[in-house]
Short mmCIF file of C-alpha atoms in Angstrom, two decimals:
data_model
loop_
_atom_site.label_atom_id
_atom_site.label_comp_id
_atom_site.label_asym_id
_atom_site.label_seq_id
_atom_site.Cartn_x
_atom_site.Cartn_y
_atom_site.Cartn_z
CA MET S 1 121.97 126.31 113.46
CA ASP S 2 123.98 127.84 110.63
CA GLN S 3 121.27 128.95 108.15
CA ASN S 4 123.71 128.08 105.35
CA LYS S 5 123.68 124.39 106.29
CA ARG S 6 119.96 124.40 106.03
CA LEU S 7 120.45 125.19 102.37
CA GLN S 8 122.71 122.32 101.71
CA ALA S 9 121.48 118.82 100.36
CA VAL S 10 121.51 116.32 103.13
CA GLN S 11 122.99 113.72 100.77
CA ASP S 12 126.10 115.82 100.51
CA TYR S 13 126.85 114.93 104.04
CA TYR S 14 126.03 111.18 103.99
CA PRO S 15 129.16 109.40 105.26
CA ASP S 16 131.13 107.93 102.32
CA ASP S 17 130.53 104.53 103.26
CA VAL S 18 126.76 104.96 102.97
CA ALA S 19 126.82 107.39 99.93
CA HIS S 20 126.45 104.91 97.07
CA CYS S 21 122.75 104.71 96.86
CA TYR S 22 121.65 104.34 93.32
CA GLY S 23 118.85 106.79 93.96
CA CYS S 24 120.78 109.44 96.10
CA GLY S 25 124.40 108.57 96.82
CA ARG S 26 126.87 111.23 95.50
CA LEU S 27 129.35 108.30 94.99
CA ASN S 28 127.24 106.21 92.64
CA LYS S 29 128.21 107.58 89.14
CA HIS S 30 125.36 105.53 87.59
CA GLY S 31 122.75 106.60 89.82
CA HIS S 32 120.22 109.53 90.00
CA GLN S 33 122.14 111.50 92.63
CA ILE S 34 119.06 113.26 93.86
CA LYS S 35 119.57 116.01 96.64
CA SER S 36 116.95 116.88 99.33
CA TYR S 37 116.81 120.29 100.71
CA TRP S 38 114.73 122.25 103.30
CA ASP S 39 112.32 124.79 101.97
CA GLY S 40 110.69 126.23 105.04
CA ASP S 41 108.90 123.43 106.85
CA GLU S 42 108.91 121.12 103.63
CA THR S 43 111.54 119.49 101.92
CA VAL S 44 112.24 119.71 98.21
CA SER S 45 114.02 117.78 95.61
CA LYS S 46 114.17 118.36 91.76
CA PHE S 47 114.94 115.98 89.01
CA ILE S 48 114.86 115.84 85.31
CA PRO S 49 114.17 112.33 83.98
CA LYS S 50 116.14 111.05 80.99
CA GLU S 51 114.18 110.33 77.65
CA TYR S 52 114.47 106.50 78.29
CA HIS S 53 112.77 106.93 81.74
CA THR S 54 109.49 106.20 79.98
CA ALA S 55 106.27 104.22 80.71
CA ILE S 56 103.87 104.41 78.03
CA PRO S 57 105.61 106.85 75.51
CA GLY S 58 105.31 110.49 76.71
CA PHE S 59 104.91 109.71 80.47
CA VAL S 60 107.39 109.08 83.24
CA TYR S 61 108.11 105.50 84.32
CA GLY S 62 106.25 104.69 87.56
CA GLY S 63 109.37 102.87 88.98
CA LEU S 64 111.39 105.92 88.74
CA ILE S 65 108.58 107.92 90.54
CA ALA S 66 108.65 105.45 93.31
CA SER S 67 112.37 105.42 93.52
CA LEU S 68 112.42 109.19 93.81
CA ILE S 69 109.75 109.25 96.39
CA ASP S 70 111.56 106.72 98.28
CA CYS S 71 114.85 108.41 98.10
CA HIS S 72 113.51 111.88 98.80
CA GLY S 73 111.67 110.12 101.81
CA THR S 74 114.78 108.89 103.35
CA GLY S 75 116.72 112.22 102.66
CA SER S 76 113.73 114.16 104.16
CA ALA S 77 113.73 111.77 107.20
CA ALA S 78 117.49 112.56 107.86
CA LEU S 79 116.79 116.27 107.41
CA ALA S 80 113.88 116.09 110.03
CA ALA S 81 116.07 114.00 112.40
CA TYR S 82 118.89 116.52 112.35
CA ARG S 83 116.46 119.31 112.89
CA ASN S 84 114.66 117.40 115.62
CA GLU S 85 117.96 117.19 117.45
CA ASN S 86 118.70 120.90 116.47
CA ARG S 87 121.85 119.95 114.90
CA ALA S 88 123.35 120.97 111.38
CA ILE S 89 123.55 118.33 108.80
CA ASP S 90 127.35 118.14 108.73
CA THR S 91 127.51 117.39 112.53
CA LEU S 92 128.23 113.85 113.95
CA PRO S 93 127.04 111.37 114.45
CA ALA S 94 125.72 111.31 110.90
CA LEU S 95 121.88 110.37 110.61
CA ARG S 96 121.15 107.94 107.64
CA PHE S 97 117.96 106.34 107.06
CA VAL S 98 116.60 103.51 105.03
CA THR S 99 112.94 102.56 103.92
CA ALA S 100 110.80 100.26 105.81
CA SER S 101 107.58 100.92 103.88
CA LEU S 102 106.72 102.86 100.60
CA GLN S 103 103.23 103.62 99.46
CA VAL S 104 102.71 105.46 96.16
CA ASP S 105 99.45 106.39 94.58
CA TYR S 106 99.66 107.51 90.94
CA LEU S 107 97.01 109.97 90.56
CA LYS S 108 97.69 110.77 86.85
CA PRO S 109 100.34 110.24 84.33
CA THR S 110 103.41 112.38 84.71
CA PRO S 111 104.50 113.87 81.53
CA LEU S 112 108.05 113.11 80.47
CA GLY S 113 110.14 116.23 79.76
CA PRO S 114 109.52 118.98 82.35
CA GLU S 115 111.60 119.13 85.62
CA ILE S 116 109.78 117.23 88.34
CA GLU S 117 109.55 118.52 91.83
CA LEU S 118 109.30 116.46 94.94
CA ARG S 119 107.92 117.95 97.94
CA GLY S 120 107.94 116.38 101.40
CA LYS S 121 106.06 116.98 104.45
CA ILE S 122 107.25 115.64 107.90
CA ILE S 123 104.35 113.71 109.46
CA GLU S 124 106.08 112.15 112.55
CA VAL S 125 109.65 111.93 113.93
CA LYS S 126 109.67 109.12 116.65
CA GLY S 127 112.69 107.60 118.03
CA LYS S 128 114.61 106.21 114.88
CA LYS S 129 111.45 106.29 112.76
CA VAL S 130 110.43 109.25 110.63
CA ILE S 131 107.15 109.28 108.50
CA THR S 132 107.00 111.68 105.45
CA GLU S 133 104.45 112.33 102.88
CA ILE S 134 105.94 113.12 99.41
CA SER S 135 104.14 114.83 96.62
CA ARG S 136 105.29 114.56 93.15
CA ILE S 137 104.66 117.63 91.11
CA ALA S 138 105.12 118.06 87.23
CA ASP S 139 104.01 121.42 85.49
CA GLY S 140 102.58 122.56 88.81
CA VAL S 141 100.21 119.53 88.86
CA ILE S 142 100.56 116.70 91.73
CA THR S 143 100.67 113.39 89.84
CA ALA S 144 101.78 111.24 92.37
CA LYS S 145 101.62 110.99 96.32
CA GLY S 146 103.70 108.91 98.42
CA LYS S 147 104.13 108.05 101.98
CA VAL S 148 107.58 106.80 103.53
CA ILE S 149 108.35 105.16 106.66
CA ALA S 150 112.05 105.49 107.08
CA VAL S 151 114.05 103.87 110.00
CA GLN S 152 117.57 105.14 111.03
CA ILE S 153 120.39 102.66 110.30
CA PRO S 154 122.78 101.99 113.18
CA GLU S 155 126.26 103.66 112.86
CA ASN S 156 128.77 101.26 111.06
CA PHE S 157 125.90 99.23 109.58
CA SER S 158 127.43 97.02 106.92
CA ALA S 159 126.81 93.97 104.88
CA LYS S 160 130.23 92.71 105.36
CA MET D 1 94.62 77.98 75.19
CA ASP D 2 98.03 76.77 73.62
CA GLN D 3 99.98 75.50 76.61
CA ASN D 4 103.24 76.91 75.05
CA LYS D 5 101.80 80.38 75.04
CA ARG D 6 101.50 80.20 78.81
CA LEU D 7 105.28 79.82 78.92
CA GLN D 8 105.99 82.98 77.25
CA ALA D 9 106.68 86.39 78.86
CA VAL D 10 103.73 88.65 78.45
CA GLN D 11 106.11 91.70 77.78
CA ASP D 12 106.94 89.88 74.59
CA TYR D 13 103.60 90.54 73.24
CA TYR D 14 103.10 94.13 74.40
CA PRO D 15 102.33 96.03 71.27
CA ASP D 16 105.34 98.10 69.93
CA ASP D 17 103.76 101.45 70.88
CA VAL D 18 103.54 100.45 74.66
CA ALA D 19 106.78 98.32 74.87
CA HIS D 20 109.21 101.09 75.85
CA CYS D 21 108.60 101.09 79.56
CA TYR D 22 112.02 101.49 81.43
CA GLY D 23 111.11 98.55 83.71
CA CYS D 24 109.69 96.00 81.31
CA GLY D 25 109.75 97.25 77.78
CA ARG D 26 111.69 95.05 75.51
CA LEU D 27 112.21 98.00 73.25
CA ASN D 28 113.90 100.17 75.99
CA LYS D 29 117.61 99.36 75.48
CA HIS D 30 118.34 101.35 78.63
CA GLY D 31 115.88 99.48 80.72
CA HIS D 32 115.52 96.53 82.93
CA GLN D 33 113.55 94.47 80.44
CA ILE D 34 112.01 92.24 83.03
CA LYS D 35 109.79 89.21 82.00
CA SER D 36 106.75 88.03 83.64
CA TYR D 37 105.73 84.22 83.23
CA TRP D 38 103.11 82.11 84.77
CA ASP D 39 104.27 79.34 87.00
CA GLY D 40 101.10 77.41 87.85
CA ASP D 41 98.82 79.85 89.44
CA GLU D 42 101.73 82.20 90.49
CA THR D 43 103.63 84.48 88.27
CA VAL D 44 107.29 84.77 88.29
CA SER D 45 110.08 86.99 87.12
CA LYS D 46 113.71 86.75 87.76
CA PHE D 47 116.28 89.61 87.71
CA ILE D 48 119.99 89.94 88.44
CA PRO D 49 120.74 93.54 89.75
CA LYS D 50 123.97 95.35 88.49
CA GLU D 51 126.63 96.19 90.87
CA TYR D 52 125.63 99.73 90.88
CA HIS D 53 121.95 98.94 92.04
CA THR D 54 123.08 99.41 95.56
CA ALA D 55 121.65 101.16 98.44
CA ILE D 56 123.88 100.71 101.73
CA PRO D 57 126.94 98.80 100.20
CA GLY D 58 126.26 95.12 99.87
CA PHE D 59 122.40 95.25 99.54
CA VAL D 60 120.01 95.97 96.56
CA TYR D 61 118.54 99.61 96.20
CA GLY D 62 114.94 99.78 97.48
CA GLY D 63 114.00 101.95 94.59
CA LEU D 64 114.90 99.10 92.12
CA ILE D 65 112.87 96.72 94.37
CA ALA D 66 109.96 98.87 94.04
CA SER D 67 110.46 99.23 90.31
CA LEU D 68 110.45 95.43 89.74
CA ILE D 69 107.54 94.92 92.09
CA ASP D 70 105.65 97.52 89.98
CA CYS D 71 106.51 96.16 86.78
CA HIS D 72 106.05 92.44 87.58
CA GLY D 73 102.70 93.56 89.04
CA THR D 74 101.63 95.34 85.70
CA GLY D 75 102.85 92.24 83.81
CA SER D 76 101.03 89.73 86.17
CA ALA D 77 97.88 91.79 85.82
CA ALA D 78 98.09 91.47 82.12
CA LEU D 79 98.63 87.77 82.31
CA ALA D 80 95.67 87.52 84.80
CA ALA D 81 93.51 89.42 82.40
CA TYR D 82 94.27 87.14 79.43
CA ARG D 83 93.63 84.00 81.58
CA ASN D 84 90.44 85.53 82.81
CA GLU D 85 89.28 85.82 79.23
CA ASN D 86 90.77 82.42 78.47
CA ARG D 87 92.80 83.94 75.70
CA ALA D 88 96.57 83.40 74.82
CA ILE D 89 98.78 86.28 75.31
CA ASP D 90 99.48 86.80 71.74
CA THR D 91 95.89 87.36 70.84
CA LEU D 92 94.20 90.71 70.23
CA PRO D 93 93.06 93.07 71.67
CA ALA D 94 96.17 93.36 73.63
CA LEU D 95 95.88 93.84 77.36
CA ARG D 96 98.26 96.44 78.85
CA PHE D 97 98.13 97.69 82.45
CA VAL D 98 99.68 100.69 84.42
CA THR D 99 100.01 101.06 88.14
CA ALA D 100 97.40 103.07 90.13
CA SER D 101 98.74 102.18 93.61
CA LEU D 102 102.10 100.58 94.85
CA GLN D 103 102.85 99.49 98.32
CA VAL D 104 105.97 97.93 99.27
CA ASP D 105 107.02 96.66 102.77
CA TYR D 106 110.71 96.01 103.06
CA LEU D 107 111.15 93.05 105.36
CA LYS D 108 114.90 92.82 105.37
CA PRO D 109 117.86 93.97 103.35
CA THR D 110 118.09 92.19 100.05
CA PRO D 111 121.72 91.20 99.48
CA LEU D 112 123.41 92.51 96.36
CA GLY D 113 124.62 89.61 94.15
CA PRO D 114 122.15 86.54 93.85
CA GLU D 115 119.56 86.41 91.22
CA ILE D 116 116.29 87.84 92.59
CA GLU D 117 112.91 86.01 92.15
CA LEU D 118 109.62 87.88 92.15
CA ARG D 119 106.53 85.77 92.70
CA GLY D 120 103.15 87.19 92.09
CA LYS D 121 99.76 86.00 93.38
CA ILE D 122 96.50 87.15 91.73
CA ILE D 123 94.30 88.58 94.45
CA GLU D 124 91.40 90.06 92.17
CA VAL D 125 90.56 90.65 88.66
CA LYS D 126 87.58 92.89 88.51
CA GLY D 127 86.57 94.81 85.16
CA LYS D 128 89.70 96.66 84.17
CA LYS D 129 91.36 96.57 87.69
CA VAL D 130 93.88 93.71 88.74
CA ILE D 131 95.22 93.53 92.20
CA THR D 132 98.31 91.49 92.70
CA GLU D 133 100.57 90.74 95.68
CA ILE D 134 104.32 90.32 94.78
CA SER D 135 107.12 88.69 97.02
CA ARG D 136 110.61 89.55 96.42
CA ILE D 137 112.84 86.45 97.17
CA ALA D 138 116.56 86.56 97.35
CA ASP D 139 118.45 83.40 98.43
CA GLY D 140 115.25 81.72 99.24
CA VAL D 141 114.16 84.38 101.79
CA ILE D 142 111.30 86.82 101.22
CA THR D 143 112.93 90.21 101.58
CA ALA D 144 110.15 92.43 100.44
CA LYS D 145 106.31 92.16 99.97
CA GLY D 146 104.33 94.33 97.63
CA LYS D 147 100.81 94.99 96.46
CA VAL D 148 100.01 96.53 93.16
CA ILE D 149 96.58 97.71 92.13
CA ALA D 150 96.92 97.88 88.20
CA VAL D 151 94.34 99.44 85.70
CA GLN D 152 94.05 98.51 82.12
CA ILE D 153 94.92 101.25 79.71
CA PRO D 154 92.66 102.09 76.82
CA GLU D 155 93.67 100.88 73.40
CA ASN D 156 95.37 103.55 71.40
CA PHE D 157 96.24 105.53 74.65
CA SER D 158 99.00 108.03 73.84
CA ALA D 159 100.46 111.23 75.42
CA LYS D 160 100.33 112.93 71.96
#
């Protein structure tokens, strides 16, 4: 595998017709456009919340936390699936996952302001299902932990 | 209890200093501003996603689903806590909850377009903890189920 490809965000290679997700689609100009990368055997994503992404004033909105864990979970699932097939993320067929189950435990309030880091561990890759554990880190402290069960969507999946 | 007060949204009575939540704060002009009401022994909230709240085109973004379940869970927790104390939601001290744990199972894709209904069941009210189960309904079909463990925040809680 080309090492450079391992440094690209998997969302940059989502096919155009499945690249509109509010959380991670590069074609959704209203959305968060998060990016998921490999960092060794873990996956990483970084995000700076807007000032209005607040819960109680001073802390990050839990729904945003859940959203980022969700999207970094599906991005991590795609990264893991490509690696599992020993393929670069720009090769076809494209692998794209959606969330079947999301669990988030809020360990402590996440301060609003600092860049937030999401780190993913791949727990299991089995058939079309990938399980990841995502830690949410702010100022070096884990403030939330999530578990995402993601399933691969069929090619040419559409609501139409 | 004044029956009319049972028909008001609990978020309309959140104290100003804890009414900025991106999901449910009436003072967050960028946010969803969801409202949670009693409907008999269940709680209900309704929301129409924007066209950009998309996952795969045609379906609602899972992170939004998680966010709405989260916020309707904390709103339902507050409703349940007032009822548990046999108090109207405009009485003091105000009861405001945050999420300790969120579990969402996505049963089927939620079509983007129709109004979405969230229905909550109060599972347990114990001390400062309330557990709710939230079903997300679109076009009469349950598309996601969530469980929210919410905890009451202390009065005068602040990040400052």
